XYZ file of C-alpha atoms in Angstrom:
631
model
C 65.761 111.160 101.118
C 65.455 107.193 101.656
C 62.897 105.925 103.628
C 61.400 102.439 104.163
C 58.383 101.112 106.410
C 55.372 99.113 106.983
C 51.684 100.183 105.683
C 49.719 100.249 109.366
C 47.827 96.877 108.131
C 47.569 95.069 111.733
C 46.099 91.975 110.859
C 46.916 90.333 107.309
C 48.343 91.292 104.227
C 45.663 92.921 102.189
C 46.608 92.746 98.987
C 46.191 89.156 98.107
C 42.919 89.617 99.216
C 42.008 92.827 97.187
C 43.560 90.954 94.332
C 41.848 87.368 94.562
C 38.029 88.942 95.491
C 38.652 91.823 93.147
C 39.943 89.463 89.762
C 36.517 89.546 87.953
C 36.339 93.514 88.043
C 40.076 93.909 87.408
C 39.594 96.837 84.658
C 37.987 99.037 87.153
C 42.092 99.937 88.075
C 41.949 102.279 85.028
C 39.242 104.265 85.724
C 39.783 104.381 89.300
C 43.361 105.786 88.316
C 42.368 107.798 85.875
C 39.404 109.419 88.010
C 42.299 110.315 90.869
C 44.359 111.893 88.324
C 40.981 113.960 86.755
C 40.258 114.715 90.721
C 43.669 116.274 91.220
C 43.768 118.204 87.731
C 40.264 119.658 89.434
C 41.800 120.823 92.538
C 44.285 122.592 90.848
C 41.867 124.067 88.908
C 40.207 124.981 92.090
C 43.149 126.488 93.622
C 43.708 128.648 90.634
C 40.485 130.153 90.566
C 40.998 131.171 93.996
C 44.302 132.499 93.606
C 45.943 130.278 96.103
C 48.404 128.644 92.982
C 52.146 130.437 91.889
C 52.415 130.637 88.525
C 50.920 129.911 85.831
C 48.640 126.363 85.924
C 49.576 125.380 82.216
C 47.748 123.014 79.965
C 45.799 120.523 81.864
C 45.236 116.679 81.151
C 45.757 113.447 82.267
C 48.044 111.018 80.172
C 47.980 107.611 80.155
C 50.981 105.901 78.631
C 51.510 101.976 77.407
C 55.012 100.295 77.364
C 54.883 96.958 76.114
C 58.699 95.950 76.243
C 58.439 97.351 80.042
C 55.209 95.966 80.746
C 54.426 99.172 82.047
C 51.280 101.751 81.654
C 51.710 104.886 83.339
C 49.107 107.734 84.566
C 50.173 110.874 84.297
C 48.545 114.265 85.272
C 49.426 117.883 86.367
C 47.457 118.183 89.435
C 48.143 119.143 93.140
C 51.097 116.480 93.379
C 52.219 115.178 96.879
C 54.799 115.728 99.681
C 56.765 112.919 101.268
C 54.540 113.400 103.476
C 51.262 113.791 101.960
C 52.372 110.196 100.091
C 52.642 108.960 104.033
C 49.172 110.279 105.094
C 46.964 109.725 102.242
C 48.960 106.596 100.817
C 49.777 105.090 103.576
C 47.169 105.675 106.126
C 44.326 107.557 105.106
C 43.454 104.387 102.343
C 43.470 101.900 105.344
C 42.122 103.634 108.358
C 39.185 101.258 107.496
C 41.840 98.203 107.297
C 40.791 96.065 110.614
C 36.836 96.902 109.716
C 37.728 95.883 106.260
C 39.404 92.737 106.964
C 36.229 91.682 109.184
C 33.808 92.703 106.925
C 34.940 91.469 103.174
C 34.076 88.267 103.583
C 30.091 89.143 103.313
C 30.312 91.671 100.407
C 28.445 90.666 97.771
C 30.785 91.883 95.290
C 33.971 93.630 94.257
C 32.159 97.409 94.230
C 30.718 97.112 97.874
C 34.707 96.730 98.689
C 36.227 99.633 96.781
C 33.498 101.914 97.842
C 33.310 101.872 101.507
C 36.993 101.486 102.566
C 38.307 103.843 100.115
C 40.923 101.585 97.746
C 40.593 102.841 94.644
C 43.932 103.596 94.549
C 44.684 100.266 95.729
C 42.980 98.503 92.945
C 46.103 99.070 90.706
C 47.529 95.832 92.575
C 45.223 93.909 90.962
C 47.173 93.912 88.052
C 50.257 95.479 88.825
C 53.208 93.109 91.090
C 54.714 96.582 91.799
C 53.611 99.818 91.745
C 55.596 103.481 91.628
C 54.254 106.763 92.754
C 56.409 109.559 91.578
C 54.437 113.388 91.927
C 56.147 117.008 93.169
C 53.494 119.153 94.963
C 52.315 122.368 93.516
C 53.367 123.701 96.789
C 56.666 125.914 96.636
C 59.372 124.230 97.720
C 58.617 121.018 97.756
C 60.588 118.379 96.856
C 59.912 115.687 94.447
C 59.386 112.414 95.847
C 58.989 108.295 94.859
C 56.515 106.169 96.430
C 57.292 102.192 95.321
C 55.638 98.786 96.963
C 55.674 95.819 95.744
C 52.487 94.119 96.987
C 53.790 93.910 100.153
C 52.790 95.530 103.155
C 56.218 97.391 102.643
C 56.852 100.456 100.859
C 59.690 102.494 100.261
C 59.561 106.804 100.128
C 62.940 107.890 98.052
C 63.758 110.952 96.242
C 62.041 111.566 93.269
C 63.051 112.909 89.683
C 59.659 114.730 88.452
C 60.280 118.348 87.561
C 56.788 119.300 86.908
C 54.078 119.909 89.172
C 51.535 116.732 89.032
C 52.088 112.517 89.356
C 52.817 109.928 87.641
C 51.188 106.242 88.994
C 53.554 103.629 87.407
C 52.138 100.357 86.773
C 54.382 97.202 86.615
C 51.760 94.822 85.247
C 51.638 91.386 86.432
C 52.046 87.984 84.438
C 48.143 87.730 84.835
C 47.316 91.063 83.919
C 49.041 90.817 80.662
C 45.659 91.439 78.715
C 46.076 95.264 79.717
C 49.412 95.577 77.727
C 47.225 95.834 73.913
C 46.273 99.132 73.203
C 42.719 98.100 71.817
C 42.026 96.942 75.205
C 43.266 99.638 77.068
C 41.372 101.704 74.642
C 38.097 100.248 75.349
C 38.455 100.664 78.773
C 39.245 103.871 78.684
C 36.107 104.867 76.381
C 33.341 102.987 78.727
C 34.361 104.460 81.931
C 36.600 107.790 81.102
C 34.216 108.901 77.786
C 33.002 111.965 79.559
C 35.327 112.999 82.550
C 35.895 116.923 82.257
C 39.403 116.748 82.191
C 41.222 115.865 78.259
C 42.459 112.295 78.682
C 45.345 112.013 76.468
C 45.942 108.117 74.658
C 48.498 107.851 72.039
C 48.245 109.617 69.325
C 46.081 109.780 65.858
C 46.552 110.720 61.705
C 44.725 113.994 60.844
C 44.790 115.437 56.843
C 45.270 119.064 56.626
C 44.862 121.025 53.112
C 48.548 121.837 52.069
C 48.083 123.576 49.378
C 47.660 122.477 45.637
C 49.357 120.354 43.060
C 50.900 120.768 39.553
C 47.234 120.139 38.026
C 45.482 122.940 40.592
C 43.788 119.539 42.867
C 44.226 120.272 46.415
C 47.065 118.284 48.845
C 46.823 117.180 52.152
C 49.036 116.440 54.890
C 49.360 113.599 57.375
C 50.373 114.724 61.121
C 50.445 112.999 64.463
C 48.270 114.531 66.731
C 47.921 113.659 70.311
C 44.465 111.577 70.974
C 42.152 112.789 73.252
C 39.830 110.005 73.862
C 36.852 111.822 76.003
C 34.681 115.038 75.321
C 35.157 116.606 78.066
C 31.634 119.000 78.118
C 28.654 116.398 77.315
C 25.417 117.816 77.115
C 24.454 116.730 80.570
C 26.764 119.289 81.580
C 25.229 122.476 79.855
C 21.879 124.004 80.610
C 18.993 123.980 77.898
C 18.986 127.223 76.959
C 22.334 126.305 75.799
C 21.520 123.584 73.725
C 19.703 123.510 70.304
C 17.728 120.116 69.165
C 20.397 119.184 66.669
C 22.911 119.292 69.628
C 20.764 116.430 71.618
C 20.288 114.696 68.237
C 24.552 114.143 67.929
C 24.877 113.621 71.197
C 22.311 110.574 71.112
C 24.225 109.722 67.930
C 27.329 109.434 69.820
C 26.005 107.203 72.811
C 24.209 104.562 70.106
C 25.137 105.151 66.678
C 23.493 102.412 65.348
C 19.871 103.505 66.849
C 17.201 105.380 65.082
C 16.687 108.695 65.785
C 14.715 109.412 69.140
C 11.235 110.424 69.874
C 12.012 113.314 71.898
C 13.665 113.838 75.125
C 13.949 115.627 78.687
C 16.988 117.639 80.374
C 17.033 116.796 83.755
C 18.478 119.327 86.467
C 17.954 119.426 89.840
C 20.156 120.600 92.760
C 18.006 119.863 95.737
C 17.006 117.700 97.493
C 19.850 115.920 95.502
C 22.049 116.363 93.084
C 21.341 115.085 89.500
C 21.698 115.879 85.312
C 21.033 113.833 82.563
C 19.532 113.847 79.260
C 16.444 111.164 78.730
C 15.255 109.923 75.590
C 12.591 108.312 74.011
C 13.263 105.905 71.760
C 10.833 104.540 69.038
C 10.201 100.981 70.953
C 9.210 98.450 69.502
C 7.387 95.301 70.525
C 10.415 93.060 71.983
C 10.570 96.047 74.640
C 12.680 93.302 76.237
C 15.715 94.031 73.876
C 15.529 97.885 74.669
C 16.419 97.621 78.410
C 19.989 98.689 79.978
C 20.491 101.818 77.709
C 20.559 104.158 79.911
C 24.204 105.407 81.264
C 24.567 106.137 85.254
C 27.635 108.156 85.840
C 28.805 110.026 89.060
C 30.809 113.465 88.491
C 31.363 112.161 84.427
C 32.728 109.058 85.860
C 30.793 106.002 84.086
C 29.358 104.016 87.017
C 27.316 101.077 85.591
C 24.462 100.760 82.489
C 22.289 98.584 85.174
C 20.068 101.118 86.946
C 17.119 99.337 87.617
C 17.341 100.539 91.366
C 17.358 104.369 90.499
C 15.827 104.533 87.570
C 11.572 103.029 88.024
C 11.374 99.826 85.916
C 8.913 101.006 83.512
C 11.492 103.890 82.119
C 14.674 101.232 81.647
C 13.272 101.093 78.519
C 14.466 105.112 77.850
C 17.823 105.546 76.928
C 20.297 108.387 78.149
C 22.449 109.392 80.813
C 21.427 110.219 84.241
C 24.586 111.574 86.534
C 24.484 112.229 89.907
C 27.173 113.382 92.572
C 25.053 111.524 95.688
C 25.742 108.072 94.147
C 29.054 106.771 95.400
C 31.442 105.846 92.420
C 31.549 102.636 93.885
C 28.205 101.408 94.390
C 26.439 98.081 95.457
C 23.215 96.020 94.663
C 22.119 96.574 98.122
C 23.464 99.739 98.455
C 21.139 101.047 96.118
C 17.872 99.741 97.588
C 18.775 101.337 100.921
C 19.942 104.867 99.691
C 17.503 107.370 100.382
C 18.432 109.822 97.494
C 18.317 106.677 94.700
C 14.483 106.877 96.105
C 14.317 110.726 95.948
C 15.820 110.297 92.487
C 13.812 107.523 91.291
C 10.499 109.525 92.249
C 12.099 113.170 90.933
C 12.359 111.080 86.977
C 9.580 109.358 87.214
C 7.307 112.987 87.281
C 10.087 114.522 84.803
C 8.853 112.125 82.887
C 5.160 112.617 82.993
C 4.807 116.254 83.242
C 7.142 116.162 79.940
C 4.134 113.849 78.655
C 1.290 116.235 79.396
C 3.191 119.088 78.349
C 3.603 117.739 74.518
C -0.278 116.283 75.086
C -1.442 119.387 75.574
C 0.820 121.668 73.288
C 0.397 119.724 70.508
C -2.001 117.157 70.424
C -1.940 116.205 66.645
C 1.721 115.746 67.128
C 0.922 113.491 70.696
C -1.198 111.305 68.577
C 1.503 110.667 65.377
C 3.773 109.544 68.018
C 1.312 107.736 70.350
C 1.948 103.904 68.527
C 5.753 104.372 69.540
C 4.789 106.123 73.039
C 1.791 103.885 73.971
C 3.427 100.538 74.708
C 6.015 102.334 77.064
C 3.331 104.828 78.667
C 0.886 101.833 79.471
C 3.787 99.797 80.762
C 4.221 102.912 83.402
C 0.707 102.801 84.456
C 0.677 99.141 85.354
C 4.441 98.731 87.240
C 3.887 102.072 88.813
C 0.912 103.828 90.745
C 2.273 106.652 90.748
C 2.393 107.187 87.037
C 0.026 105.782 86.754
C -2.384 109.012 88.812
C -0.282 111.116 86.148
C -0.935 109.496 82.917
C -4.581 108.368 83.271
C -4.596 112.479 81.327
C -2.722 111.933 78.769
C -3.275 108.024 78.010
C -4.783 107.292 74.919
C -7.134 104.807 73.653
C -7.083 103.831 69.718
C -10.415 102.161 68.127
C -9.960 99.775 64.706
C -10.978 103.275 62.937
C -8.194 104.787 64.138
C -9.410 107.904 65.942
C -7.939 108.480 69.392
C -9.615 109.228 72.910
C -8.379 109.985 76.370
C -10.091 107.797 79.325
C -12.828 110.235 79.581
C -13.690 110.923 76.423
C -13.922 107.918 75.300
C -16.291 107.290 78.446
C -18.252 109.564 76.969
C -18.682 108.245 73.309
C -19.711 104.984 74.135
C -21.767 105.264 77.415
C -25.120 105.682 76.048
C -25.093 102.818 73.585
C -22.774 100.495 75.426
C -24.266 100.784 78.856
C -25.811 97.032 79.677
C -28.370 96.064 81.818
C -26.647 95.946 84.715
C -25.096 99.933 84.622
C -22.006 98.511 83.644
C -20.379 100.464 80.856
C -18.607 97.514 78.336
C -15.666 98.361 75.793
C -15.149 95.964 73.261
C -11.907 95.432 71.775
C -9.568 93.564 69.077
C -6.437 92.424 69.268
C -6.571 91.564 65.521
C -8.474 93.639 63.348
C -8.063 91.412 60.256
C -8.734 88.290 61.683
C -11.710 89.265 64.144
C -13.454 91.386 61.274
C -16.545 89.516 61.044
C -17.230 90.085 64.831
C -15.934 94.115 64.467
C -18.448 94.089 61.299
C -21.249 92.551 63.633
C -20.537 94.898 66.585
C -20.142 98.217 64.057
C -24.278 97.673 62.815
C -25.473 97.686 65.829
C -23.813 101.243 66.531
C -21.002 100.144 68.662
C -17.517 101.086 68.715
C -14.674 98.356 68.760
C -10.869 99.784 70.644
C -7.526 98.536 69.386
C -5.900 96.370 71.878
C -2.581 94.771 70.132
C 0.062 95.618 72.014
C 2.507 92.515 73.824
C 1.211 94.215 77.268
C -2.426 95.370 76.793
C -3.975 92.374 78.387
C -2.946 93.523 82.093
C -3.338 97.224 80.839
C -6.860 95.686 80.038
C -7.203 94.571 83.354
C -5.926 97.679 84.855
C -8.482 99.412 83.353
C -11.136 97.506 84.979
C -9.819 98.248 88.054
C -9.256 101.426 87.787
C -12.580 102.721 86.282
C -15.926 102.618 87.742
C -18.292 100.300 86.729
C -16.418 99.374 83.402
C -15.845 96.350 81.985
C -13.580 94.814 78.713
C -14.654 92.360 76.803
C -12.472 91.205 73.510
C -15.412 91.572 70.747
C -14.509 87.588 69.866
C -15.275 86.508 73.568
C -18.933 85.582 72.878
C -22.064 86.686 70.314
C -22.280 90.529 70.809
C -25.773 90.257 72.213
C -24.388 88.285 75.120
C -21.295 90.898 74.968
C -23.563 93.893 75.972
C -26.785 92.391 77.687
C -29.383 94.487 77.496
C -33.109 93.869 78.664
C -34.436 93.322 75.395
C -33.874 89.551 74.663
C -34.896 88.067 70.828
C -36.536 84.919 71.422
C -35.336 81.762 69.368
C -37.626 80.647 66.936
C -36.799 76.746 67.461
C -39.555 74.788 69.891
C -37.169 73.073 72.874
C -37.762 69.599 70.994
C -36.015 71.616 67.711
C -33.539 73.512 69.704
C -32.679 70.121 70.923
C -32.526 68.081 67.494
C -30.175 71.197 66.462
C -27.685 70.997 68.795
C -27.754 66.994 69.215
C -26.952 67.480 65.155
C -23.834 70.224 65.366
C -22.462 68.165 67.989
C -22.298 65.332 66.004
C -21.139 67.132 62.568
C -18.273 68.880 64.913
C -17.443 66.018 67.167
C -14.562 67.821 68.827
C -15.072 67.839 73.206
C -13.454 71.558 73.128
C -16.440 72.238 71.218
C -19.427 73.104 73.449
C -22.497 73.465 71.212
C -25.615 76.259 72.263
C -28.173 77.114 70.286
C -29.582 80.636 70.797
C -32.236 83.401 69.901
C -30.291 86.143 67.343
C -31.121 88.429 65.225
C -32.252 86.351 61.516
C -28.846 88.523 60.085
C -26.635 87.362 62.471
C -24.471 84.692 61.112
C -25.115 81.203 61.669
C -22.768 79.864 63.709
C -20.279 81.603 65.950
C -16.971 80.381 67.728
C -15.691 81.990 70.661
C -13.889 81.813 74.007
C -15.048 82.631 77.111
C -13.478 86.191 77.736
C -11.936 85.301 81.477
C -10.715 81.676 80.104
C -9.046 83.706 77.223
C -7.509 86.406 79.238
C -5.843 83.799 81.647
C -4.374 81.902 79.039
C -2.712 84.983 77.234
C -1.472 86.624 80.571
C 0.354 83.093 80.977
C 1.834 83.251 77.589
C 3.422 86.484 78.766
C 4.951 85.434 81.821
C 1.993 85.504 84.208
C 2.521 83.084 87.175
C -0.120 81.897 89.943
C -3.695 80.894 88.808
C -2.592 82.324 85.382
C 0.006 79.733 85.048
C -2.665 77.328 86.016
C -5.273 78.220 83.793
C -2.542 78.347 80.819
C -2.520 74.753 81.129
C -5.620 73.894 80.953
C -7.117 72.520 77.402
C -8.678 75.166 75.279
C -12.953 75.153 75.049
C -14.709 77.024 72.795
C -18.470 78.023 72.525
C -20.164 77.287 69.919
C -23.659 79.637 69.049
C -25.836 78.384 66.717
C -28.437 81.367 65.875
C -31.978 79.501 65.451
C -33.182 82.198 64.054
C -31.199 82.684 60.785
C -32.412 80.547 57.725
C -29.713 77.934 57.052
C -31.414 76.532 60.343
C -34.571 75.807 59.315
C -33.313 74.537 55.901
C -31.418 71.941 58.159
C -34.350 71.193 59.952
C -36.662 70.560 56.823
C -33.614 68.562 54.963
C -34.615 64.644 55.713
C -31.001 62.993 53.985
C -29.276 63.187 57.216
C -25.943 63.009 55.549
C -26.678 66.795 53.362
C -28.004 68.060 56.853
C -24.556 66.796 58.538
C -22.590 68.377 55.693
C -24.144 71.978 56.191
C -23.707 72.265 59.743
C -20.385 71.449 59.320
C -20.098 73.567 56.446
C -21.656 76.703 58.298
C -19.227 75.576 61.467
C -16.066 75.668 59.409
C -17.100 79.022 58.248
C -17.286 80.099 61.745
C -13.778 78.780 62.512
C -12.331 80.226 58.954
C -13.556 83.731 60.268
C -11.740 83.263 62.983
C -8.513 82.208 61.393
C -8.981 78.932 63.080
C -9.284 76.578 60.287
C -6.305 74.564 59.323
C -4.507 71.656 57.825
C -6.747 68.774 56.830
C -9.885 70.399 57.949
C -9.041 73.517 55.941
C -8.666 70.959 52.656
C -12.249 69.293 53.986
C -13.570 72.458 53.996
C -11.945 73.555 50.144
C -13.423 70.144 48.951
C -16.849 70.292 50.517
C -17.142 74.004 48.927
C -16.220 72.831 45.559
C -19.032 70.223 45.700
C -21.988 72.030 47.384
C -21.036 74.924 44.077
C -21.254 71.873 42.089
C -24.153 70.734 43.071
């Protein structure tokens, strides 16, 4: 048998062009290979099982081979094979029915997937590395002759007899000057384990050194032996594969070992399984995250049929779980899949939703089985579940049960509990029920202190996203407002009815605050002197709560007005309680220079409480302290 012809290609050579668009994702020949050979291996399979095959189907795998001297690498399996003439219909003109719509359409694809997936050339991806490739496969069919497929790049091929004497193929690969890189085993290798890690077929590469016990030596120790084994590179069964009553904890534990061994050990995780609407398995696992949530992102694994597709899923999977890690696979995402693609597809929708309310019924279930147990986890959980209520509403309606609120004494509250605690006490004259919070329980403890005798309770608020949480909340909940326990004196905080009236006459009030001002002399500094209780401290330093909240929204990437108001100078309030006794020792001092000294003695205090005092006023403040002891 000799035959020789022209692929049907009616306008241009294609293969230049599949070559030159396609040189940045030139790997993707191996696992396009590779995933032809596991296909064929699974039709055999198929026919089997049905009875349809003669004989006996004999050890299955795919093989892939290196030759350096021949600048070679061959895949091998012992699937279905081809005819003469199946190599005519599916080689030839099957792979390019698409060929005129291709040729008018590749010049807008955005990239190198959007190609291979809609005009069917995986196989045709080999010639991005190869300058000739050889097909040489025998059917499983009886009868049938073996046969040899070879082109070299050209839109010319040749069909001669082949010499295979086994059912299967072999795809020889006569790399290319520029395609050298592929000749070193390590590289090879490492394609090989990111795309071909899981496929259910045993993908054979080289072999590997195993010890076996042979017996014992003169002195009784035990001997081993060194044999060559073959390699089989992929494990062929993940868990994804299995159902959970399968599976033990310790099972999900190695496998989450083997994806990132360097990790620490997960939170917990959910099986996913689901055969309608869609098609879709997976494992998902939460990981302990920490604060740089940034550096967690792209761990989890999208593969279609065990094929490794990409680690960017930020299409299918909602943005506030890419920081889970995992493997989702799904049969209704194309092997070959595009940016835009993805946006458009229905089922990555369908999918999207069907995780995100895996994901929160898995949330309530643990809330409510163990709640203890939800709590111990909730300061690795919280940052991620409160990053799911803001990005996505309808997570958001799910978690607003099982979200948790922390105070500085570190007793925990859903939304309506806590609702409850603090209503009574921290309801202002206006109805509106007020939260305080920290973000820094250490350095805002005087104002915690202050808000504590007075009966009120102070939340922890100190994670890199709880400022728009913050202002979620206020959305979200009726007639509810946050206020950061540091944003003003915590009369003005929670304003009730009752107001204590400032000792001072206007003309003192006046002298006081002409006499701070000049002690401080700082603009950012705008001086008030108010009516507090005679404990309160003296002097108190504190942003305006809105000003505040703008300015740390635009350290963490908020744009707009935010951006604006992160720009702006900082100002600072400064209350001077007239009622508390340092004041009217100020008032009765006549050396002007003493009374200048203590209000910037009792100001300094205000900004060292704070954890605002630094640098040369911090050694102003050491020396004036050592000389008002002194004296």
């Amino acid at each position: 048998m000799q035959e020789k012809g022209n692929i049907s290609i009616h306008t241009e050579n294609i293969f230049p062009i599949i070559k030159k668009f396609l040189y940045s994702d030139n790997e993707i020949f191996l696992r396009e290979l590779v995933s032809n050979a596991v296909d064929a291996t699974q039709k055999l399979k198929r026919l089997a099982s049905m009875g349809e095959l003669k004989g006996d189907a004999g050890e299955l795998f795919v093989e892939v081979k290196l030759d350096k001297d021949q600048k070679t690498i061959t895949i091998s399996d012992r699937g279905i094979g081809m005819t003469a003439e199946e190599i005519k219909k599916y080689i030839n003109q099957v792979a390019f029915s698409g060929a005129t719509e291709f040729m008018e359409k590749f010049k807008e694809a955005k990239d190198a997937n959007e190609i291979i997936g809609k005009f069917g050339l995986g196989f045709y991806s080999a010639f991005m590395v190869a300058h000739k490739v050889e097909i040489n496969t025998l059917s499983y069919q009886e009868g049938a002759e073996p046969a040899r497929w070879i082109c070299d790049g050209s839109t010319e091929f040749e069909i001669v007899d082949g010499d295979r004497t086994e059912r299967g193929t072999d795809i020889i690969l006569h790399i290319n000057e520029e395609s050298e890189e592929f000749l070193d085993e390590y590289r090879l290798r490492s394609i090989l384990d990111k795309y071909c890690r899981f496929l259910p077929v045993p993908i054979k590469f080289g072999t590997r050194t195993e010890r076996e016990p042979d017996g014992e030596d003169e002195e009784g120790k035990p001997k081993f032996k060194e044999t060559e084994v073959d390699d089989i590179i992929n494990n062929t069964a993940p868990i994804w594969t299995k159902a959970p009553s399968e599976l033990k904890d310790e099972d999900y534990l190695n496998f989450y070992r083997e994806l990132y061994p360097m990790s620490e050990e997960p939170l917990f995780w959910i099986h996913l399984n689901v055969d309608y609407p869609f098609n879709l398995t997976g494992v998902l696992y939460f990981p302990k995250v920490k604060n740089d949530f940034e550096l967690q992102r792209n761990k989890i694994k999208l593969f279609s049929r065990q094929v490794f597709i990409t680690d960017e899923v930020k299409d299918i999977v909602p943005e506030f779980l890419m920081l889970l890690h995992g493997v989702i696979d799904s049969p209704d995402i194309p092997l070959n899949v595009s940016r835009s693609f993805l946006q458009a597809d229905g089922n990555v929708k369908k999918i999207n939703n069907y995780i995100t309310r895996k994901v929160a019924d898995k949330l309530n279930e643990l809330f409510k089985a163990d709640r203890k147990a939800y709590e111990e986890k909730w300061s690795d959980i919280g940052l991620f579940v409160k990053y799911g209520m803001i990005t996505d509403e309808k997570f958001y309606d799910r978690a607003k049960d099982f979200v948790l609120l922390t105070n500085v004494q570190k007793e925990f509250f859903t939304l309506p509990e806590y609702k409850e605690k603090v209503q009574g006490l921290q309801t202002d004259k206006n109805d509106t029920v007020v939260y305080l919070y920290s973000t820094d329980a250490g350095k805002q403890h005087t104002f915690i202190h202050t808000a504590e005798k007075k009966g009120y309770d102070v939340l922890e608020m100190n994670s890199p996203i709880d400022n728009h949480f913050i202002s979620q909340l206020e959305q979200k909940l009726e007639k509810t407002s946050l206020k950061r326990v540091d944003a003003d004196v915590v009369d003005n905080l929670i304003g009730k009815d009752e107001k204590i009236e400032s000792v001072l006459s206007e003309d003192q009030s006046k002298e006081v605050k002409e006499l701070f001002e000049k002690a401080i002399n700082k603009s950012s500094m705008n001086v008030e002197v108010t009516g507090l209780h005679p404990d309160e401290l003296p002097v108190t330093v504190t942003m305006d709560e809105f000003m505040r909240r703008m300015k740390d929204m635009a350290r963490t990437g908020g744009g707009g007005m935010m951006g604006f108001y992160g720009n702006l100078p900082d100002n600072y309030k400064v209350s001077v309680n007239g009622n508390h006794k340092l004041i009217r020792r100020m008032l009765e001092e006549t050396d002007s220079e003493i009374r200048s000294r203590l209000a910037r003695q009792a100001f300094d205090l205000a900004l060292l409480s704070q954890g605002m005092l630094t640098g040369a006023d911090l050694t102003d403040f050491v020396n004036r302290s050592v000389e008002l002891i002194g004296a």
